[in-house]
Coordinates of C-alpha atoms in Angstrom, one line a residue:
Chain N
M1 CA 6.9 -37.6 -19.7
A2 CA 6.4 -36.3 -16.2
T3 CA 5.9 -32.6 -15.9
V4 CA 8.6 -30.4 -14.5
K5 CA 6.5 -30.0 -11.3
E6 CA 6.0 -33.8 -10.9
Q7 CA 9.7 -34.4 -11.4
L8 CA 10.7 -31.6 -9.0
I9 CA 8.3 -32.0 -6.2
E10 CA 6.8 -34.9 -4.4
H11 CA 3.5 -34.2 -2.6
V12 CA 3.5 -36.1 0.7
M13 CA 0.5 -35.2 2.6
K14 CA -3.1 -36.3 2.2
D15 CA -4.9 -33.4 0.5
E16 CA -6.8 -31.4 3.1
V17 CA -8.9 -28.3 2.6
S18 CA -6.7 -25.7 4.1
I19 CA -8.8 -23.2 6.1
P20 CA -7.1 -19.8 6.4
C21 CA -6.4 -19.0 10.0
G22 CA -6.3 -15.3 9.9
K23 CA -8.0 -14.2 6.7
V24 CA -8.8 -10.6 6.1
T25 CA -11.3 -9.3 3.6
V26 CA -11.4 -5.7 2.4
V27 CA -14.7 -4.6 0.9
G28 CA -14.2 -1.8 -1.6
V29 CA -11.1 -1.2 -3.7
G30 CA -11.2 2.5 -3.8
A31 CA -8.3 4.6 -2.4
V32 CA -9.2 3.8 1.2
G33 CA -9.7 0.1 0.6
M34 CA -6.5 -0.3 -1.2
A35 CA -4.6 1.8 1.4
C36 CA -6.0 -0.6 4.0
A37 CA -5.0 -3.6 1.9
I38 CA -1.4 -2.4 1.4
S39 CA -1.0 -1.5 5.1
I40 CA -2.3 -4.9 6.1
L41 CA 0.0 -6.6 3.7
T42 CA 3.1 -4.8 4.6
K43 CA 2.4 -5.3 8.3
E44 CA 2.1 -9.0 7.5
L45 CA -1.1 -9.4 9.5
T46 CA -2.7 -12.2 7.5
D47 CA -2.1 -15.3 5.4
E48 CA -4.9 -14.6 3.0
L49 CA -6.4 -11.3 1.8
A50 CA -9.6 -11.1 -0.2
L51 CA -10.9 -8.1 -2.0
V52 CA -14.5 -7.5 -3.1
D53 CA -16.1 -4.7 -5.2
V54 CA -18.6 -4.3 -7.9
I55 CA -16.4 -2.8 -10.6
E56 CA -14.8 -6.0 -12.0
D57 CA -12.0 -4.6 -14.1
K58 CA -10.7 -2.3 -11.3
L59 CA -11.0 -5.2 -8.8
K60 CA -9.0 -7.6 -11.0
G61 CA -6.4 -5.0 -11.8
E62 CA -5.8 -4.2 -8.2
M63 CA -5.6 -7.9 -7.2
M64 CA -3.1 -8.6 -10.0
D65 CA -0.9 -5.6 -9.0
L66 CA -0.8 -6.8 -5.4
Q67 CA -0.1 -10.4 -6.5
H68 CA 2.8 -9.2 -8.6
G69 CA 4.4 -8.0 -5.4
G70 CA 4.2 -11.5 -3.9
L71 CA 7.9 -11.9 -3.8
F72 CA 8.1 -9.0 -1.3
L73 CA 5.2 -10.1 0.8
R74 CA 4.4 -12.6 3.5
T75 CA 0.8 -13.0 2.5
P76 CA 0.8 -16.0 0.1
K77 CA -2.8 -15.8 -1.0
I78 CA -4.5 -12.8 -2.5
V79 CA -7.9 -13.3 -4.1
A80 CA -10.6 -11.0 -5.4
D81 CA -14.1 -11.4 -6.8
K82 CA -17.4 -9.7 -7.2
D83 CA -18.9 -12.7 -5.6
Y84 CA -18.6 -12.9 -1.8
S85 CA -17.8 -16.6 -1.8
C86 CA -14.2 -15.5 -2.1
T87 CA -14.5 -13.9 1.3
A88 CA -15.5 -17.1 3.1
N89 CA -14.0 -17.9 6.5
S90 CA -12.6 -14.4 7.1
K91 CA -11.5 -13.4 10.6
V92 CA -11.9 -9.7 10.0
V93 CA -13.9 -8.0 7.3
V94 CA -13.0 -4.3 6.7
V95 CA -15.8 -2.4 5.0
T96 CA -14.7 0.7 3.1
A97 CA -17.4 0.6 0.3
G98 CA -19.7 3.4 -0.3
A99 CA -19.8 7.0 -1.5
R100 CA -17.2 9.4 -0.1
Q101 CA -17.3 13.0 0.8
Q102 CA -17.0 15.5 -2.0
E103 CA -15.1 18.7 -1.4
G104 CA -16.9 20.6 1.4
E105 CA -19.4 17.8 2.0
S106 CA -19.9 16.6 5.6
R107 CA -19.8 12.9 6.4
L108 CA -23.5 12.9 7.6
N109 CA -24.6 13.7 4.1
L110 CA -23.5 10.3 2.8
V111 CA -25.9 8.3 5.0
Q112 CA -28.8 7.2 2.9
R113 CA -26.7 6.4 -0.1
N114 CA -24.4 4.2 2.0
V115 CA -27.2 2.5 3.9
N116 CA -28.5 1.2 0.6
I117 CA -25.1 -0.1 -0.3
F118 CA -24.8 -1.8 3.1
K119 CA -28.1 -3.6 2.7
F120 CA -26.3 -5.6 -0.1
I121 CA -22.9 -5.9 1.5
I122 CA -23.6 -6.9 5.1
P123 CA -25.8 -9.9 4.6
N124 CA -23.3 -11.2 2.1
I125 CA -20.4 -10.9 4.5
V126 CA -22.4 -12.6 7.2
K127 CA -23.4 -15.5 4.9
Y128 CA -19.8 -16.4 4.2
S129 CA -18.1 -15.5 7.4
P130 CA -20.7 -15.9 10.2
N131 CA -18.1 -15.6 12.9
C132 CA -16.1 -12.7 11.6
I133 CA -15.4 -9.3 13.2
I134 CA -16.8 -6.5 11.0
L135 CA -14.7 -3.3 11.0
V136 CA -16.6 -0.4 9.4
V137 CA -14.7 2.4 7.9
S138 CA -17.2 4.0 5.4
N139 CA -18.6 7.3 6.5
P140 CA -20.5 8.5 8.4
V141 CA -18.8 5.7 10.3
D142 CA -20.7 5.9 13.6
V143 CA -24.1 5.7 11.8
L144 CA -22.9 3.0 9.4
T145 CA -21.5 0.9 12.3
Y146 CA -24.9 1.0 13.8
V147 CA -26.4 0.0 10.5
A148 CA -23.9 -2.8 10.1
W149 CA -24.7 -4.0 13.6
K150 CA -28.5 -4.1 12.9
L151 CA -28.2 -5.7 9.5
S152 CA -25.7 -8.4 10.6
G153 CA -27.4 -9.5 13.8
F154 CA -23.9 -9.9 15.3
P155 CA -23.2 -9.3 19.0
R156 CA -21.8 -5.9 19.7
N157 CA -18.3 -7.1 20.3
R158 CA -18.0 -8.1 16.6
V159 CA -19.1 -4.9 15.0
I160 CA -16.6 -2.1 15.4
G161 CA -16.3 1.3 13.7
S162 CA -12.8 2.7 12.9
G163 CA -14.2 5.8 14.5
C164 CA -11.8 8.2 16.2
N165 CA -8.7 6.0 15.9
L166 CA -7.6 8.2 13.1
D167 CA -8.7 11.5 14.8
S168 CA -6.6 10.6 17.8
A169 CA -3.7 9.7 15.6
R170 CA -3.9 13.0 13.9
F171 CA -4.2 14.7 17.2
R172 CA -1.1 13.0 18.5
Y173 CA 0.8 13.8 15.3
L174 CA -0.1 17.5 15.6
M175 CA 0.7 17.5 19.4
G176 CA 4.0 15.9 18.6
E177 CA 4.8 18.6 16.1
K178 CA 4.0 21.3 18.7
L179 CA 6.2 19.6 21.3
N180 CA 8.9 18.3 19.0
L181 CA 8.3 14.7 20.1
H182 CA 7.3 11.5 18.3
P183 CA 3.5 11.0 18.2
S184 CA 3.9 7.7 20.1
S185 CA 5.2 9.7 23.1
C186 CA 2.3 12.1 23.0
H187 CA -0.9 10.9 24.6
G188 CA -4.3 12.4 23.9
W189 CA -7.7 11.0 23.2
V190 CA -10.3 12.3 20.8
I191 CA -13.6 10.5 21.3
G192 CA -17.3 10.7 20.3
E193 CA -18.3 11.3 16.8
H194 CA -15.8 10.7 14.0
G195 CA -16.5 14.0 12.5
D196 CA -17.2 17.6 13.1
S197 CA -18.3 17.1 16.7
S198 CA -15.5 14.9 18.0
V199 CA -14.5 15.5 21.7
P200 CA -10.8 16.1 22.7
V201 CA -10.4 15.0 26.3
W202 CA -8.0 17.7 27.4
S203 CA -7.8 16.4 31.0
G204 CA -6.1 13.3 29.7
V205 CA -3.6 14.9 27.4
N206 CA -0.1 14.1 28.8
V207 CA 3.5 13.4 28.1
A208 CA 5.2 10.8 30.3
G209 CA 2.3 11.0 32.6
V210 CA 2.6 14.7 33.1
S211 CA -0.8 16.3 32.5
L212 CA -0.5 19.2 30.2
K213 CA -3.7 20.7 31.5
N214 CA -2.2 20.9 35.0
L215 CA 0.7 22.9 33.5
N216 CA -1.7 25.0 31.5
P217 CA -5.2 25.1 33.0
G218 CA -6.6 27.2 30.1
M219 CA -5.8 24.4 27.7
G220 CA -8.6 23.7 25.3
T221 CA -10.5 26.9 26.1
D222 CA -10.8 30.1 24.1
E223 CA -8.7 31.9 26.8
D224 CA -5.7 29.7 26.2
K225 CA -2.8 31.9 25.0
E226 CA -1.1 28.9 23.4
N227 CA -4.3 28.1 21.5
W228 CA -4.2 24.3 22.0
K229 CA -7.9 24.3 20.9
E230 CA -6.6 24.9 17.4
V231 CA -5.0 21.5 17.5
H232 CA -8.4 19.8 17.8
K233 CA -9.8 22.2 15.2
Q234 CA -7.1 21.1 12.8
V235 CA -8.0 17.4 13.5
V236 CA -11.6 18.1 12.6
E237 CA -10.6 20.0 9.5
S238 CA -7.9 17.5 8.4
A239 CA -10.0 15.4 6.2
Y240 CA -11.6 18.4 4.4
E241 CA -8.1 19.9 3.9
V242 CA -6.5 16.8 2.4
I243 CA -9.6 16.2 0.3
K244 CA -9.3 19.8 -1.0
L245 CA -5.7 19.2 -1.8
K246 CA -5.5 15.7 -3.3
G247 CA -9.2 14.8 -3.8
Y248 CA -9.5 12.2 -1.0
T249 CA -7.6 10.8 2.0
S250 CA -6.2 7.3 2.0
W251 CA -2.8 6.7 3.6
A252 CA -3.5 7.7 7.2
I253 CA -6.9 6.0 7.4
G254 CA -5.3 2.9 5.8
M255 CA -2.5 2.8 8.4
S256 CA -5.0 3.4 11.3
V257 CA -7.2 0.5 10.1
A258 CA -4.1 -1.8 9.9
D259 CA -3.3 -0.7 13.5
L260 CA -6.8 -1.9 14.6
V261 CA -6.5 -5.1 12.6
E262 CA -3.2 -5.8 14.2
S263 CA -4.6 -5.6 17.7
I264 CA -7.4 -8.0 16.7
M265 CA -5.3 -10.5 14.8
K266 CA -2.5 -10.6 17.5
N267 CA -5.0 -10.6 20.4
L268 CA -3.1 -7.6 21.8
R269 CA -5.7 -6.2 24.1
K270 CA -4.6 -2.7 23.2
V271 CA -6.9 0.2 23.9
H272 CA -8.1 2.1 20.9
P273 CA -10.7 4.9 20.5
V274 CA -13.1 3.1 18.2
S275 CA -16.8 3.3 17.6
T276 CA -19.0 1.0 19.8
M277 CA -22.5 0.9 21.2
V278 CA -22.5 3.4 24.1
Q279 CA -26.1 3.2 25.2
G280 CA -26.1 3.4 29.0
M281 CA -22.8 5.2 29.2
H282 CA -22.1 8.9 29.8
G283 CA -25.8 9.5 30.0
V284 CA -26.5 8.3 26.4
K285 CA -30.0 6.8 26.2
D286 CA -30.3 5.7 22.6
E287 CA -28.7 2.9 20.6
V288 CA -25.9 4.9 19.1
F289 CA -22.3 4.1 18.3
L290 CA -19.6 6.6 19.4
S291 CA -15.9 6.3 19.9
I292 CA -14.6 5.6 23.4
P293 CA -11.4 3.8 24.5
C294 CA -12.0 0.1 23.9
V295 CA -9.9 -3.1 24.4
L296 CA -9.4 -4.9 21.1
S297 CA -8.6 -8.6 21.1
S298 CA -9.2 -11.7 19.0
S299 CA -12.8 -11.7 20.2
G300 CA -13.2 -8.2 18.9
L301 CA -14.2 -5.5 21.3
S302 CA -14.3 -7.2 24.7
D303 CA -14.1 -4.3 27.1
V304 CA -14.5 -0.5 27.3
V305 CA -12.6 2.0 29.4
K306 CA -14.8 4.1 31.6
M307 CA -13.3 7.6 31.2
T308 CA -13.9 10.3 33.8
L309 CA -15.2 13.1 31.7
K310 CA -16.0 16.7 32.6
S311 CA -19.6 17.6 32.5
D312 CA -19.2 19.7 29.3
E313 CA -17.4 16.8 27.6
E314 CA -20.2 14.4 28.5
E315 CA -22.7 17.1 27.3
Q316 CA -20.9 17.1 24.0
L317 CA -21.1 13.3 23.8
R318 CA -24.8 13.4 24.5
K319 CA -25.3 16.0 21.9
S320 CA -23.5 13.9 19.3
A321 CA -25.6 10.9 20.3
D322 CA -28.8 13.0 19.8
T323 CA -27.6 14.1 16.4
L324 CA -26.8 10.6 15.3
W325 CA -30.0 9.2 16.8
G326 CA -32.0 11.9 14.9
I327 CA -30.6 10.5 11.7
Q328 CA -30.7 6.8 12.6
K329 CA -34.4 6.7 13.6
E330 CA -35.4 7.8 10.1
L331 CA -33.4 5.0 8.4
K332 CA -35.3 2.1 6.9
L333 CA -33.4 -1.0 7.7
Chain H
M1 CA 2.4 14.8 2.3
M2 CA -0.3 15.7 4.8
D3 CA -2.0 12.3 4.4
L4 CA 1.3 10.5 5.1
Q5 CA 2.1 12.8 8.0
H6 CA -1.3 12.0 9.6
G7 CA -0.2 8.4 9.8
S8 CA 3.0 9.3 11.7
L9 CA 1.8 7.6 14.9
F10 CA 2.0 4.3 12.9
L11 CA 5.3 5.0 11.3
K12 CA 9.0 5.1 12.2
T13 CA 9.8 8.0 9.8
P14 CA 9.6 11.1 11.9
T15 CA 10.1 13.7 9.1
I16 CA 8.0 13.8 6.0
V17 CA 8.4 17.0 3.9
A18 CA 7.3 18.0 0.4
D19 CA 7.7 21.0 -1.9
T20 CA 7.8 22.0 -5.5
G21 CA 11.2 23.5 -4.9
Y22 CA 14.1 21.0 -4.7
A23 CA 15.8 22.6 -1.7
V24 CA 13.6 20.3 0.4
T25 CA 15.5 17.3 -1.0
A26 CA 18.9 18.4 0.2
G27 CA 21.2 15.8 1.6
S28 CA 19.3 12.8 0.3
R29 CA 21.1 9.4 0.3
I30 CA 18.7 8.0 -2.3
V31 CA 16.6 9.8 -4.8
I32 CA 13.9 7.8 -6.6
V33 CA 12.7 9.3 -9.8
T34 CA 9.2 8.3 -10.9
A35 CA 8.2 11.6 -12.6
G36 CA 7.2 11.7 -16.2
V37 CA 4.4 10.6 -18.4
R38 CA 3.1 7.0 -18.2
Q39 CA 1.9 4.5 -20.7
Q40 CA -1.6 4.8 -22.0
E41 CA -3.6 1.7 -22.7
G42 CA -1.8 -0.2 -25.5
E43 CA 1.1 2.2 -25.6
S44 CA 4.7 0.8 -25.4
R45 CA 7.2 2.2 -23.0
L46 CA 9.6 3.3 -25.8
N47 CA 6.9 5.8 -27.0
L48 CA 7.4 7.9 -23.9
V49 CA 11.0 8.8 -24.5
Q50 CA 11.2 12.3 -25.8
R51 CA 8.5 13.6 -23.5
N52 CA 10.3 12.2 -20.5
V53 CA 13.8 13.4 -21.6
N54 CA 12.5 16.9 -21.6
I55 CA 11.1 16.5 -18.1
F56 CA 14.4 15.0 -16.8
K57 CA 16.4 17.9 -18.2
H58 CA 14.6 19.9 -15.6
I59 CA 14.6 17.4 -12.7
I60 CA 18.1 15.8 -12.7
P61 CA 20.3 18.8 -12.4
Q62 CA 18.3 20.1 -9.5
I63 CA 18.5 16.8 -7.7
V64 CA 22.3 16.7 -8.1
K65 CA 22.6 20.3 -7.0
H66 CA 21.0 19.6 -3.6
S67 CA 22.3 16.0 -3.1
P68 CA 25.6 15.7 -4.9
N69 CA 26.4 12.4 -3.1
C70 CA 23.1 10.6 -3.6
I71 CA 22.3 7.4 -5.4
L72 CA 19.8 7.9 -8.1
V73 CA 17.2 5.2 -8.7
V74 CA 15.3 5.7 -11.9
V75 CA 11.8 4.2 -12.3
S76 CA 10.2 6.3 -15.1
N77 CA 9.7 4.5 -18.4
P78 CA 11.3 3.5 -20.7
V79 CA 13.5 2.9 -17.7
D80 CA 16.7 1.7 -19.4
I81 CA 16.8 4.8 -21.6
M82 CA 15.8 7.1 -18.8
T83 CA 18.6 5.7 -16.6
Y84 CA 21.1 6.4 -19.4
V85 CA 19.6 9.9 -19.8
T86 CA 19.9 10.4 -16.0
W87 CA 23.5 9.3 -16.0
K88 CA 24.3 11.7 -18.7
L89 CA 22.5 14.7 -17.2
S90 CA 23.7 14.1 -13.6
G91 CA 27.4 13.6 -14.3
L92 CA 27.4 11.0 -11.5
P93 CA 29.6 7.9 -11.7
K94 CA 27.8 5.0 -13.3
H95 CA 27.6 2.9 -10.1
R96 CA 25.4 5.6 -8.5
V97 CA 22.8 5.7 -11.2
I98 CA 20.6 2.6 -11.2
G99 CA 17.4 1.8 -13.1
S100 CA 14.7 -0.2 -11.4
G101 CA 14.9 -2.3 -14.6
C102 CA 13.9 -5.9 -14.4
N103 CA 13.6 -6.1 -10.6
L104 CA 9.9 -6.0 -11.1
D105 CA 9.9 -8.3 -14.2
S106 CA 11.8 -10.9 -12.2
A107 CA 9.5 -10.5 -9.2
R108 CA 6.5 -11.1 -11.5
F109 CA 8.3 -14.1 -13.1
R110 CA 9.0 -15.6 -9.7
Y111 CA 5.4 -15.0 -8.6
L112 CA 3.9 -16.6 -11.7
M113 CA 6.3 -19.6 -11.8
A114 CA 5.9 -20.2 -8.1
E115 CA 2.1 -20.2 -8.5
K116 CA 2.5 -23.0 -11.2
L117 CA 4.8 -25.0 -8.8
S118 CA 2.7 -24.3 -5.7
V119 CA 5.6 -22.8 -3.8
H120 CA 6.3 -19.3 -2.4
P121 CA 7.9 -16.8 -4.8
T122 CA 11.0 -16.6 -2.6
S123 CA 11.6 -20.3 -3.2
F124 CA 11.6 -20.1 -7.0
H125 CA 14.8 -18.6 -8.4
G126 CA 14.7 -17.2 -11.9
W127 CA 16.2 -14.1 -13.6
I128 CA 14.8 -11.9 -16.2
L129 CA 17.4 -9.6 -17.7
G130 CA 18.0 -7.1 -20.4
E131 CA 15.4 -4.5 -21.4
H132 CA 12.5 -3.8 -18.9
G133 CA 9.9 -4.2 -21.5
D134 CA 8.8 -6.2 -24.5
S135 CA 12.2 -7.6 -25.2
S136 CA 13.3 -8.8 -21.7
V137 CA 15.2 -12.0 -21.6
P138 CA 14.2 -14.9 -19.3
V139 CA 17.3 -16.9 -18.4
W140 CA 15.8 -20.4 -18.4
S141 CA 19.2 -22.0 -17.9
G142 CA 19.2 -20.6 -14.4
A143 CA 15.6 -21.3 -13.3
N144 CA 15.6 -23.5 -10.3
V145 CA 14.0 -24.6 -7.0
A146 CA 16.3 -25.7 -4.2
G147 CA 19.1 -25.8 -6.7
V148 CA 17.3 -28.2 -9.0
N149 CA 17.7 -26.9 -12.4
L150 CA 14.3 -26.9 -14.3
Q151 CA 15.9 -27.0 -17.7
T152 CA 17.7 -30.2 -16.7
L153 CA 14.3 -31.7 -15.9
N154 CA 12.8 -30.3 -19.1
P155 CA 15.3 -29.4 -21.8
D156 CA 12.6 -27.8 -23.9
I157 CA 11.7 -25.3 -21.3
G158 CA 11.2 -21.8 -22.7
T159 CA 11.2 -23.0 -26.3
D160 CA 8.2 -23.3 -28.7
Q161 CA 8.7 -27.1 -28.6
D162 CA 7.9 -27.3 -24.9
K163 CA 4.8 -29.4 -24.4
E164 CA 4.2 -27.7 -21.0
G165 CA 4.3 -24.2 -22.5
W166 CA 6.6 -22.6 -19.9
K167 CA 7.4 -19.9 -22.4
E168 CA 3.9 -18.5 -21.7
T169 CA 5.0 -17.5 -18.2
H170 CA 7.5 -15.1 -19.6
K171 CA 5.0 -13.8 -22.1
M172 CA 2.6 -13.1 -19.1
V173 CA 5.4 -11.1 -17.5
V174 CA 5.8 -9.0 -20.6
D175 CA 2.1 -8.5 -20.8
S176 CA 1.6 -7.9 -17.1
A177 CA 1.8 -4.1 -17.1
Y178 CA -0.5 -3.8 -20.2
E179 CA -3.0 -6.1 -18.6
V180 CA -3.1 -4.3 -15.2
I181 CA -3.2 -0.9 -17.0
K182 CA -6.2 -2.1 -19.0
L183 CA -8.0 -3.2 -15.9
K184 CA -7.3 -0.5 -13.4
G185 CA -5.7 2.3 -15.5
Y186 CA -2.1 2.1 -14.1
T187 CA 0.2 -0.1 -12.0
N188 CA 1.6 1.0 -8.7
W189 CA 1.6 -1.6 -5.9
A190 CA 4.1 -4.1 -7.3
I191 CA 6.5 -1.5 -8.7
G192 CA 6.3 0.4 -5.3
M193 CA 7.2 -2.8 -3.4
S194 CA 10.0 -3.6 -5.8
V195 CA 11.5 -0.1 -5.5
A196 CA 11.4 -0.4 -1.7
D197 CA 13.2 -3.7 -2.0
L198 CA 16.0 -2.0 -3.8
T199 CA 16.1 0.9 -1.4
E200 CA 16.4 -1.6 1.5
S201 CA 19.6 -3.1 -0.1
L202 CA 21.1 0.3 -0.7
T203 CA 20.3 1.9 2.7
K204 CA 21.1 -1.2 4.8
N205 CA 24.3 -1.9 2.8
L206 CA 23.1 -5.5 2.3
S207 CA 25.1 -6.4 -0.8
R208 CA 22.2 -8.4 -2.1
I209 CA 21.9 -9.2 -5.8
H210 CA 19.1 -7.6 -7.9
P211 CA 18.4 -7.5 -11.6
V212 CA 18.6 -3.8 -12.1
S213 CA 19.5 -1.6 -15.0
T214 CA 23.2 -0.7 -15.1
M215 CA 25.8 0.5 -17.7
V216 CA 26.7 -2.7 -19.6
K217 CA 29.2 -1.4 -22.2
G218 CA 32.0 -3.9 -22.5
M219 CA 29.9 -6.9 -21.5
Y220 CA 28.5 -9.5 -23.7
G221 CA 29.9 -7.8 -26.8
I222 CA 28.0 -4.6 -26.3
N223 CA 30.0 -1.6 -27.4
E224 CA 27.7 1.3 -26.8
D225 CA 26.7 3.3 -23.7
V226 CA 23.5 1.5 -22.9
Y227 CA 21.8 0.5 -19.6
L228 CA 20.3 -3.0 -19.4
S229 CA 19.4 -5.2 -16.4
L230 CA 22.0 -7.6 -15.2
P231 CA 22.4 -9.1 -11.7
C232 CA 24.0 -6.4 -9.6
V233 CA 25.3 -6.3 -6.1
L234 CA 23.7 -3.4 -4.3
N235 CA 25.1 -1.8 -1.2
N236 CA 25.4 1.7 0.2
S237 CA 27.8 2.8 -2.6
G238 CA 25.3 1.8 -5.2
V239 CA 26.2 -0.9 -7.7
S240 CA 29.4 -2.4 -6.3
S241 CA 29.7 -5.3 -8.7
V242 CA 27.9 -7.0 -11.6
I243 CA 27.6 -10.8 -11.7
N244 CA 29.0 -12.4 -14.8
M245 CA 25.9 -14.5 -15.6
T246 CA 26.5 -17.5 -17.8
L247 CA 24.2 -17.0 -20.8
N248 CA 23.8 -19.2 -23.8
A249 CA 24.4 -17.8 -27.3
E250 CA 20.7 -17.1 -27.9
E251 CA 20.3 -15.2 -24.6
V252 CA 23.5 -13.1 -25.4
A253 CA 22.1 -12.4 -28.9
K254 CA 18.8 -11.1 -27.4
L255 CA 20.7 -8.8 -25.0
K256 CA 22.8 -7.4 -27.9
K257 CA 19.6 -6.9 -29.9
S258 CA 18.0 -4.9 -27.0
A259 CA 21.2 -2.9 -26.7
D260 CA 21.0 -2.1 -30.4
T261 CA 17.3 -1.1 -30.2
L262 CA 18.0 1.2 -27.2
W263 CA 21.1 2.8 -28.7
G264 CA 19.1 3.4 -31.9
I265 CA 16.8 5.6 -29.9
Q266 CA 19.4 7.1 -27.5
K267 CA 21.8 8.4 -30.3
D268 CA 19.1 10.7 -31.5
L269 CA 18.4 12.3 -28.2
K270 CA 19.4 16.0 -28.1
D271 CA 21.4 18.0 -25.6
L272 CA 22.3 15.5 -23.0

């Protein structure tokens, strides 16, 4: 007797291998990877999601839990495997794998451990998705984006670090709280290193085009009675504070990654502060990755915005670049 | 709270607050209760009862104090009993106390069946009712794609005689939670999405039908105050109606049996 499926459904097309058109892979199913996954799924950015990790039980459990939500999603295929073949033909690969900061630990401390992990991951990604865009999230993100770029051999438009997209989002949230406005109406850019030495560009901070620094020339300095400098300090300390309270951060970084993936998948050409190769800009002489405003599209990072920075802001960027290069030149890649 | 707030730029929920004190919940339209102990590997949901009743005695009165007009959505397991407990402790009318119940079981069922048929879960229609747990009831007589009844195509569907073994799909639904717990320690994504699905119907006044846990006394020969999942119409008042699903004798018997099991536990609960 014919099966229920055969009785019910008549297959009418010649069987073709269906190539996913907007596949996204997330490498690493820890808290950050899964937060990226759920944000990408609920924003309906892809028709296929692949998860990769080394811990097989956890990986399978996470995949099943997402699949069980299939009824509520618009991503019909969710796959997971230790083997990178499941990631084949990805458009974007989000790398969250690696060790994370312990309480009180700085991001730069994680370098060598994570370089070793990347030496396994990056070639595998490239093997199965030679045309993908790699989005690095693992910390220290600027150094590891450089590492991913070197190990992959990709052109610089296809290796992007999540960088200061989150720092700027936190800055805009805190600014919004101070001004009683929604973050999307508060404009401010945090650039440079994603970490302790990020640079808030006070001259650009505005609401509806009104420069706040024009209203308050002391903004961002120690003399400022309103102490706006504290807003940036809170941004720098955010991660440490959340880690101290709940052990790790996940939600905000997940949402910020989905925001970047959206711009790429939908070819939006939105400008985001993400980590890119800045050699030759702002007086930076070495091959380092730092966050500056970049145009994201389906080709990846196609253009950068040339910000007019104050000399002390450029000095800070160069100092970050020096710190990062100091670490990078010691790495064995 | 902070981690969510830091994502505010990407959200359309401008106020996110949190506190150990319930005053922060004041004026809520919907209160979702997930608190309580969860199943350990291999543990059944029913084992969690007394521990969770004690926790709810602390939680529910405080919720109602600060949001007397809210709709309560109970998720904590064993959800059917905990929804009953919540109803008793809250004093709210029964249409405003809802258990997440079999919304997730049915979603898992639709996902698994759809995979077998190579269609999207939203195109496979099938209901799992009764207890959210080991004795849930798959209503095979209603299973269909595009209105084509699967049981008409295969009269053995869901029985032990079925050569295609469709009964296994329901078994997989029952085993789902245990399997995911064994693999990753807990389940969260699918249940979270299913609760958001219910919340959407409630807040947007959609009058969509969901298999959720509601007070079923008087239906299907059940004479006790028990909560079981039946197809309910959800809108901004809560459960506005219950669909009189056509069940065969065997399915009704299973519902009654669940009701008896649940009442057996509920009648021994103290101080509700």
